[in-house]
Short mmCIF file of C-alpha atoms and ligand atoms in Angstrom, two decimals:
data_model
loop_
_atom_site.label_atom_id
_atom_site.label_comp_id
_atom_site.label_asym_id
_atom_site.label_seq_id
_atom_site.Cartn_x
_atom_site.Cartn_y
_atom_site.Cartn_z
CA GLU A 1 -16.96 -6.73 -32.17
CA MET A 2 -18.12 -5.60 -28.68
CA THR A 3 -21.00 -7.39 -26.90
CA PRO A 4 -23.86 -5.26 -25.46
CA GLU A 5 -22.31 -5.78 -21.99
CA GLU A 6 -18.90 -4.55 -23.20
CA ILE A 7 -20.53 -1.52 -24.84
CA ALA A 8 -22.37 -0.67 -21.61
CA PHE A 9 -19.13 -1.18 -19.65
CA GLN A 10 -17.11 1.08 -21.95
CA ASP A 11 -19.85 3.70 -21.60
CA ARG A 12 -19.41 3.61 -17.81
CA ILE A 13 -15.64 4.04 -18.25
CA ASP A 14 -16.15 6.95 -20.67
CA ARG A 15 -18.43 8.64 -18.11
CA ASN A 16 -15.62 8.33 -15.51
CA GLU A 17 -17.65 5.95 -13.34
CA LYS A 18 -15.69 3.88 -10.81
CA ILE A 19 -15.89 0.13 -11.36
CA GLU A 20 -16.31 -1.78 -8.07
CA PRO A 21 -15.28 -5.41 -7.35
CA LYS A 22 -18.72 -7.03 -7.56
CA GLU A 23 -19.78 -5.29 -10.77
CA TRP A 24 -19.56 -6.86 -14.22
CA MET A 25 -16.25 -6.30 -16.03
CA PRO A 26 -14.68 -7.78 -19.20
CA GLU A 27 -12.26 -10.63 -18.43
CA GLY A 28 -9.48 -8.63 -20.14
CA TYR A 29 -10.09 -5.69 -17.81
CA ARG A 30 -9.81 -7.98 -14.78
CA LYS A 31 -6.66 -9.67 -16.09
CA THR A 32 -4.97 -6.36 -16.93
CA LEU A 33 -5.74 -5.03 -13.46
CA ILE A 34 -4.37 -8.17 -11.76
CA ARG A 35 -1.21 -7.85 -13.85
CA GLN A 36 -0.68 -4.13 -13.24
CA ILE A 37 -1.76 -3.95 -9.58
CA GLY A 38 0.08 -7.18 -8.76
CA GLN A 39 3.30 -5.94 -10.37
CA HIS A 40 2.86 -2.58 -8.70
CA ALA A 41 2.57 -4.32 -5.31
CA HIS A 42 5.62 -6.47 -6.07
CA SER A 43 7.52 -3.26 -6.94
CA GLU A 44 6.77 -1.79 -3.51
CA ILE A 45 7.92 -4.93 -1.69
CA VAL A 46 11.08 -5.56 -3.76
CA GLY A 47 11.73 -1.80 -3.69
CA GLN A 48 12.43 -2.07 0.05
CA LEU A 49 15.62 -4.05 -0.61
CA PRO A 50 17.88 -1.40 -2.22
CA GLU A 51 17.11 1.12 0.54
CA GLY A 52 16.99 -1.50 3.31
CA ASN A 53 20.65 -2.09 2.45
CA TRP A 54 21.51 1.32 3.96
CA ILE A 55 19.35 1.48 7.12
CA THR A 56 22.14 0.03 9.31
CA ARG A 57 24.73 2.25 7.63
CA ALA A 58 22.95 5.62 7.62
CA PRO A 59 25.36 8.46 8.55
CA THR A 60 23.22 9.84 11.40
CA LEU A 61 20.46 8.61 13.70
CA GLU A 62 18.06 11.08 12.05
CA ARG A 63 18.81 9.71 8.57
CA LYS A 64 18.37 6.17 9.89
CA ALA A 65 14.95 7.04 11.34
CA ILE A 66 13.85 8.75 8.11
CA LEU A 67 14.98 5.86 5.90
CA LEU A 68 13.37 3.31 8.24
CA ALA A 69 10.08 5.22 8.02
CA LYS A 70 10.25 5.34 4.24
CA VAL A 71 11.00 1.61 3.85
CA GLN A 72 8.16 0.84 6.27
CA ASP A 73 5.83 3.02 4.14
CA GLU A 74 6.76 0.99 1.05
CA ALA A 75 5.77 -2.23 2.82
CA GLY A 76 2.41 -0.65 3.61
CA HIS A 77 1.99 0.46 -0.01
CA GLY A 78 2.60 -3.12 -1.08
CA LEU A 79 -0.07 -4.39 1.34
CA TYR A 80 -2.66 -1.82 0.15
CA LEU A 81 -2.01 -2.92 -3.43
CA TYR A 82 -2.16 -6.68 -2.69
CA CYS A 83 -5.53 -5.99 -1.02
CA ALA A 84 -6.71 -4.14 -4.15
CA ALA A 85 -5.55 -7.08 -6.32
CA GLU A 86 -7.35 -9.60 -4.05
CA THR A 87 -10.69 -7.86 -4.78
CA LEU A 88 -10.26 -9.19 -8.36
CA GLY A 89 -10.36 -12.80 -7.20
CA VAL A 90 -6.64 -13.56 -7.07
CA SER A 91 -4.94 -14.64 -3.85
CA ARG A 92 -1.84 -13.01 -2.39
CA ASP A 93 -0.14 -16.41 -2.25
CA GLU A 94 -0.78 -16.85 -5.99
CA LEU A 95 0.69 -13.42 -6.79
CA LEU A 96 3.76 -14.13 -4.64
CA GLU A 97 4.23 -17.58 -6.18
CA LYS A 98 4.23 -15.95 -9.64
CA LEU A 99 6.76 -13.33 -8.49
CA HIS A 100 9.06 -15.96 -6.95
CA SER A 101 8.91 -18.17 -10.04
CA GLY A 102 9.73 -15.25 -12.34
CA ASN A 103 6.25 -15.16 -13.86
CA MET A 104 5.36 -11.68 -12.64
CA LYS A 105 7.47 -8.53 -12.85
CA TYR A 106 8.39 -5.71 -10.52
CA SER A 107 9.77 -2.29 -11.49
CA SER A 108 13.06 -2.57 -13.41
CA ILE A 109 14.66 0.14 -11.29
CA PHE A 110 15.09 -2.15 -8.29
CA ASN A 111 17.50 -4.36 -10.19
CA TYR A 112 20.25 -1.75 -9.85
CA PRO A 113 22.63 -1.71 -6.88
CA THR A 114 22.75 1.01 -4.21
CA LEU A 115 26.51 1.47 -3.78
CA THR A 116 26.89 4.65 -1.69
CA TRP A 117 24.84 6.75 0.73
CA ALA A 118 24.30 9.28 -2.10
CA ASP A 119 22.25 6.55 -3.81
CA MET A 120 19.68 6.96 -1.02
CA GLY A 121 19.37 10.57 -2.16
CA ALA A 122 19.14 9.67 -5.84
CA VAL A 123 16.57 6.93 -5.17
CA GLY A 124 14.30 9.21 -3.13
CA TRP A 125 14.69 12.12 -5.56
CA LEU A 126 14.54 10.24 -8.90
CA VAL A 127 12.85 6.88 -8.25
CA ASP A 128 10.15 8.23 -5.94
CA GLY A 129 9.96 11.30 -8.17
CA ALA A 130 9.21 9.05 -11.15
CA ALA A 131 6.83 6.94 -9.08
CA ILE A 132 4.91 10.10 -8.10
CA MET A 133 4.73 11.19 -11.76
CA ASN A 134 3.21 7.79 -12.56
CA GLN A 135 0.99 7.36 -9.50
CA VAL A 136 -0.66 10.81 -9.28
CA PRO A 137 -2.67 10.27 -12.52
CA LEU A 138 -3.50 6.70 -11.36
CA GLN A 139 -5.57 8.22 -8.53
CA ARG A 140 -8.21 8.72 -11.25
CA THR A 141 -8.02 5.14 -12.57
CA SER A 142 -11.38 3.51 -13.30
CA TYR A 143 -11.08 0.61 -10.83
CA GLY A 144 -12.32 1.78 -7.39
CA PRO A 145 -9.99 -0.19 -5.08
CA TYR A 146 -6.89 0.74 -7.15
CA SER A 147 -7.88 4.42 -7.28
CA ARG A 148 -8.40 4.53 -3.50
CA ALA A 149 -5.07 2.75 -2.89
CA MET A 150 -3.34 5.32 -5.11
CA ILE A 151 -4.94 8.24 -3.23
CA ARG A 152 -3.60 6.89 0.06
CA ILE A 153 -0.17 6.07 -1.35
CA CYS A 154 0.29 9.46 -3.03
CA LYS A 155 -0.18 11.19 0.33
CA GLU A 156 3.03 9.54 1.58
CA GLU A 157 5.12 9.73 -1.58
CA SER A 158 5.98 13.45 -1.39
CA PHE A 159 7.83 12.85 1.91
CA HIS A 160 9.76 10.05 0.16
CA GLN A 161 10.93 12.37 -2.61
CA ARG A 162 11.65 15.34 -0.31
CA GLN A 163 13.89 13.34 2.03
CA GLY A 164 15.88 12.05 -0.96
CA TYR A 165 16.29 15.51 -2.45
CA ASP A 166 17.33 16.80 0.99
CA ILE A 167 20.14 14.20 1.10
CA MET A 168 21.28 15.40 -2.35
CA MET A 169 21.18 19.05 -1.23
CA LYS A 170 23.30 18.28 1.85
CA MET A 171 25.88 16.36 -0.16
CA CYS A 172 26.05 18.92 -2.99
CA ALA A 173 26.66 21.64 -0.40
CA GLY A 174 29.26 19.42 1.33
CA THR A 175 32.85 18.54 0.55
CA PRO A 176 34.00 18.05 -3.07
CA GLU A 177 34.06 14.30 -2.39
CA GLN A 178 30.42 14.39 -1.23
CA LYS A 179 29.35 16.37 -4.29
CA ALA A 180 31.22 13.87 -6.49
CA MET A 181 29.32 11.03 -4.79
CA ALA A 182 26.02 12.80 -5.56
CA GLN A 183 27.06 13.28 -9.21
CA ASP A 184 28.05 9.59 -9.43
CA ALA A 185 24.63 8.57 -8.04
CA LEU A 186 22.85 10.79 -10.61
CA ASN A 187 25.00 9.29 -13.37
CA ARG A 188 24.00 5.74 -12.38
CA PHE A 189 20.29 6.35 -11.70
CA TRP A 190 19.29 8.80 -14.44
CA TYR A 191 18.64 6.38 -17.32
CA PRO A 192 17.22 3.56 -15.12
CA ALA A 193 14.77 6.17 -13.75
CA LEU A 194 13.69 7.04 -17.32
CA MET A 195 13.14 3.33 -17.97
CA MET A 196 10.64 3.15 -15.06
CA PHE A 197 7.98 4.70 -17.28
CA GLY A 198 8.10 1.67 -19.58
CA PRO A 199 9.13 1.21 -23.22
CA SER A 200 8.59 3.96 -25.77
CA ASP A 201 4.97 4.25 -26.86
CA LYS A 202 5.64 2.51 -30.17
CA ASP A 203 6.82 -0.56 -28.22
CA SER A 204 4.14 -0.43 -25.51
CA VAL A 205 1.91 -3.45 -26.09
CA HIS A 206 -0.66 -2.61 -23.39
CA SER A 207 -1.00 1.18 -23.56
CA ALA A 208 -3.83 1.52 -26.09
CA GLN A 209 -6.22 -0.90 -24.36
CA SER A 210 -5.15 0.19 -20.85
CA MET A 211 -5.86 3.82 -21.74
CA ALA A 212 -9.25 2.95 -23.25
CA TRP A 213 -10.13 1.30 -19.91
CA LYS A 214 -8.54 4.16 -17.90
CA ILE A 215 -6.18 1.68 -16.25
CA LYS A 216 -3.42 3.85 -17.68
CA MET A 217 -4.12 7.61 -17.74
CA ASN A 218 -1.11 8.82 -19.80
CA THR A 219 1.26 7.21 -22.28
CA ASN A 220 4.74 6.11 -21.16
CA ASP A 221 6.49 8.79 -23.24
CA GLU A 222 4.19 11.56 -21.96
CA LEU A 223 5.07 10.83 -18.31
CA ARG A 224 8.76 10.36 -19.12
CA GLN A 225 8.83 13.79 -20.78
CA LYS A 226 7.08 15.39 -17.78
CA PHE A 227 9.60 13.74 -15.47
CA VAL A 228 12.59 15.08 -17.46
CA ASP A 229 11.08 18.59 -17.65
CA GLN A 230 10.55 18.66 -13.87
CA THR A 231 13.84 17.02 -12.85
CA VAL A 232 16.43 18.86 -14.99
CA PRO A 233 15.91 22.20 -13.14
CA GLN A 234 16.22 20.29 -9.83
CA ALA A 235 19.58 18.88 -10.97
CA GLU A 236 20.72 22.36 -12.02
CA TYR A 237 19.73 23.74 -8.60
CA LEU A 238 21.98 21.09 -7.02
CA GLY A 239 24.82 22.06 -9.36
CA LEU A 240 24.81 18.55 -10.84
CA THR A 241 25.06 17.59 -14.51
CA VAL A 242 22.48 15.28 -16.08
CA PRO A 243 24.52 12.53 -17.83
CA ASP A 244 23.09 13.31 -21.29
CA PRO A 245 25.16 15.49 -23.66
CA ASP A 246 22.16 15.85 -25.99
CA LEU A 247 19.86 17.24 -23.29
CA LYS A 248 18.65 20.68 -24.34
CA TRP A 249 15.57 22.84 -23.98
CA ASN A 250 13.31 22.84 -27.04
CA GLU A 251 11.31 26.08 -27.07
CA ASP A 252 8.92 24.86 -29.78
CA LYS A 253 7.81 21.81 -27.81
CA GLY A 254 8.09 23.59 -24.44
CA GLY A 255 10.17 20.76 -23.05
CA TYR A 256 13.63 19.19 -23.13
CA ASP A 257 14.97 17.07 -25.93
CA PHE A 258 16.84 14.18 -24.34
CA SER A 259 18.54 10.88 -25.18
CA GLU A 260 16.45 7.74 -24.88
CA PRO A 261 17.61 5.05 -22.44
CA ASP A 262 19.34 1.96 -23.85
CA TRP A 263 16.23 -0.12 -24.58
CA SER A 264 18.22 -3.30 -25.05
CA GLU A 265 19.36 -2.88 -21.43
CA PHE A 266 15.74 -2.29 -20.36
CA PHE A 267 14.44 -5.45 -22.04
CA ALA A 268 17.37 -7.45 -20.62
CA VAL A 269 16.59 -6.19 -17.11
CA ILE A 270 12.85 -6.99 -17.30
CA ALA A 271 13.72 -10.41 -18.73
CA GLY A 272 15.60 -11.08 -15.49
CA ASN A 273 19.14 -10.25 -16.60
CA GLY A 274 19.81 -6.97 -14.78
CA PRO A 275 22.68 -6.36 -12.31
CA CYS A 276 20.68 -7.41 -9.22
CA ASN A 277 17.72 -9.52 -10.41
CA ALA A 278 19.02 -12.80 -8.94
CA GLU A 279 19.93 -11.10 -5.65
CA ARG A 280 16.56 -9.35 -5.30
CA LEU A 281 14.47 -12.39 -6.17
CA GLY A 282 16.70 -14.57 -3.99
CA ALA A 283 16.09 -12.25 -1.05
CA ARG A 284 12.31 -12.41 -1.57
CA VAL A 285 12.26 -16.22 -1.92
CA LYS A 286 14.43 -16.57 1.21
CA ALA A 287 12.08 -14.26 3.16
CA TRP A 288 9.10 -16.36 2.00
CA GLU A 289 10.75 -19.66 2.97
CA ASP A 290 12.07 -18.34 6.30
CA GLY A 291 8.55 -17.18 7.17
CA ALA A 292 6.81 -20.49 6.34
CA TRP A 293 6.95 -21.81 9.94
CA PHE A 294 5.33 -18.60 11.20
CA ARG A 295 2.52 -18.63 8.62
CA GLU A 296 1.86 -22.33 9.35
CA GLY A 297 1.74 -21.58 13.08
CA LEU A 298 -0.79 -18.80 12.53
CA MET A 299 -2.96 -21.06 10.36
CA ALA A 300 -2.80 -23.92 12.91
CA HIS A 301 -3.73 -21.51 15.69
CA ALA A 302 -6.64 -20.12 13.67
CA ALA A 303 -7.86 -23.67 12.87
CA LYS A 304 -7.75 -24.67 16.56
CA ALA A 305 -9.60 -21.49 17.55
CA GLU A 306 -12.23 -22.30 14.91
CA ASP A 307 -12.59 -25.89 16.24
CA ARG A 308 -13.01 -24.58 19.77
CA ALA A 309 -15.60 -22.05 18.62
CA ARG A 310 -17.52 -24.85 16.86
CA ALA A 311 -17.32 -27.28 19.85
N1 3HC B 401 9.71 -2.46 -15.00
C1 3HC B 401 9.31 -3.73 -15.25
N2 3HC B 401 8.48 -4.07 -16.28
C2 3HC B 401 8.03 -3.05 -17.05
C3 3HC B 401 8.37 -1.71 -16.83
C4 3HC B 401 9.25 -1.43 -15.75
N3 3HC B 401 9.65 -0.19 -15.48
N4 3HC B 401 7.75 -0.95 -17.76
C5 3HC B 401 7.06 -1.79 -18.55
N5 3HC B 401 7.23 -3.06 -18.12
C6 3HC B 401 6.66 -4.27 -18.73
C7 3HC B 401 5.15 -4.30 -18.61
O1 3HC B 401 4.77 -4.84 -17.35
C8 3HC B 401 4.81 -5.20 -19.78
O2 3HC B 401 5.15 -6.54 -19.45
P1 3HC B 401 4.00 -7.59 -18.96
O3 3HC B 401 3.02 -7.69 -20.09
O4 3HC B 401 4.74 -8.87 -18.66
O5 3HC B 401 3.38 -6.99 -17.72
C9 3HC B 401 5.83 -4.79 -20.84
O6 3HC B 401 6.93 -4.22 -20.12
C10 3HC B 401 5.29 -3.81 -21.87
O7 3HC B 401 5.15 -2.53 -21.28
P2 3HC B 401 3.77 -1.72 -21.44
O8 3HC B 401 4.08 -0.25 -21.44
O9 3HC B 401 3.00 -2.25 -22.61
O10 3HC B 401 3.05 -2.18 -20.08
P3 3HC B 401 2.06 -1.33 -19.15
O11 3HC B 401 0.94 -0.72 -19.94
O12 3HC B 401 1.72 -2.21 -18.02
O13 3HC B 401 2.95 -0.07 -18.62
C11 3HC B 401 3.79 0.62 -16.47
C12 3HC B 401 4.01 -0.29 -17.70
C13 3HC B 401 3.89 2.09 -16.90
C14 3HC B 401 4.85 0.30 -15.40
C15 3HC B 401 2.38 0.37 -15.92
O14 3HC B 401 2.25 -1.02 -15.67
C16 3HC B 401 2.08 1.11 -14.63
O15 3HC B 401 1.79 2.30 -14.66
N6 3HC B 401 2.10 0.37 -13.49
C17 3HC B 401 1.68 0.96 -12.22
C18 3HC B 401 2.78 1.80 -11.64
C19 3HC B 401 3.95 0.98 -11.17
O16 3HC B 401 3.98 -0.22 -11.22
N7 3HC B 401 4.95 1.71 -10.68
C20 3HC B 401 6.13 1.09 -10.14
C21 3HC B 401 7.05 2.22 -9.74
S1 3HC B 401 8.04 1.77 -8.42
C22 3HC B 401 7.04 2.00 -7.05
O17 3HC B 401 5.87 2.24 -7.15
C23 3HC B 401 7.69 1.99 -5.73
C24 3HC B 401 7.90 3.46 -5.34
O18 3HC B 401 7.19 3.68 -4.15
C25 3HC B 401 9.35 3.71 -5.13
#
């Protein structure tokens, strides 16, 4: 049974009003936003690791500069999103403590290894492609700070996808070995990219409420289908084969029929048992611990400056 405040709030949502930090909101709305925005921010920060692995080994100076710029962008995306989460009354330290102790998630995709340079192409093309599919609708999300963060982030994402697809084009037009590397990268990243959109709608515990609050604008399966329909022609253009023998165009539905990912793998990965979970979380915890002396120095300096100002 909804209270008068909840009815008035839902009416604001239904009229596409933006909810701002100081305005009344149901506790569940706040908690869902902290969970989703916090995990989104964690995804950006952890997402730097797979690509960071290749900055020192990029094949040309130009590719190194492009990859460096992209990884730097992801750090900025993370900071925008932590700022949006902080407007809900949670501290960045709290969010990071939950990430480091395994009590908050980040996107499953980053628990897969990046084994060859072609993976930098597949990540930009497929992972950023999927992220764009998911983030473009989120520009219209009901919470003001999240919507504005999404608008800024989406402006940079198309470059991320284009540079990845450009790597794939170069390699597919290269030697047979290079094209084979590109095919191998597609084989390894296709299903993990489909998993990024979340479990199938029947298994999505948050979708109904998140869509009622316009925290989620489309269902997981809807965006996954859109991603497949957009990406298959791009693979064909490259002369690559999507690793799904059951993939085929369905005229009636105006989209592709395709094989679902292995959901047992998905749930294992988000429970912490993917190929790289320990490595990724270990890297983040190490970065946090190695930076403690610097944070403490900044705080001590700020405290001294405050004392001087008061004296
Ligand atoms: N990875 C990790 N966990 C996932 C997941 C994924 N791909 N998909 C779903 N889950 C988790 C959910 O977080 C939830 O667990 P929780 O209750 O502990 O949070 C559980 O699985 C059930 O899934 P639901 O579909 O019910 O959960 P949501 O309604 O939250 O939907 C979502 C999941 C679609 C990822 C949604 O949270 C969302 O749209 N988040 C914002 C977008 C986002 O985080 N994108 C990350 C992409 S990577 C990125 O942005 C970096 C890019 O620049 C490369």
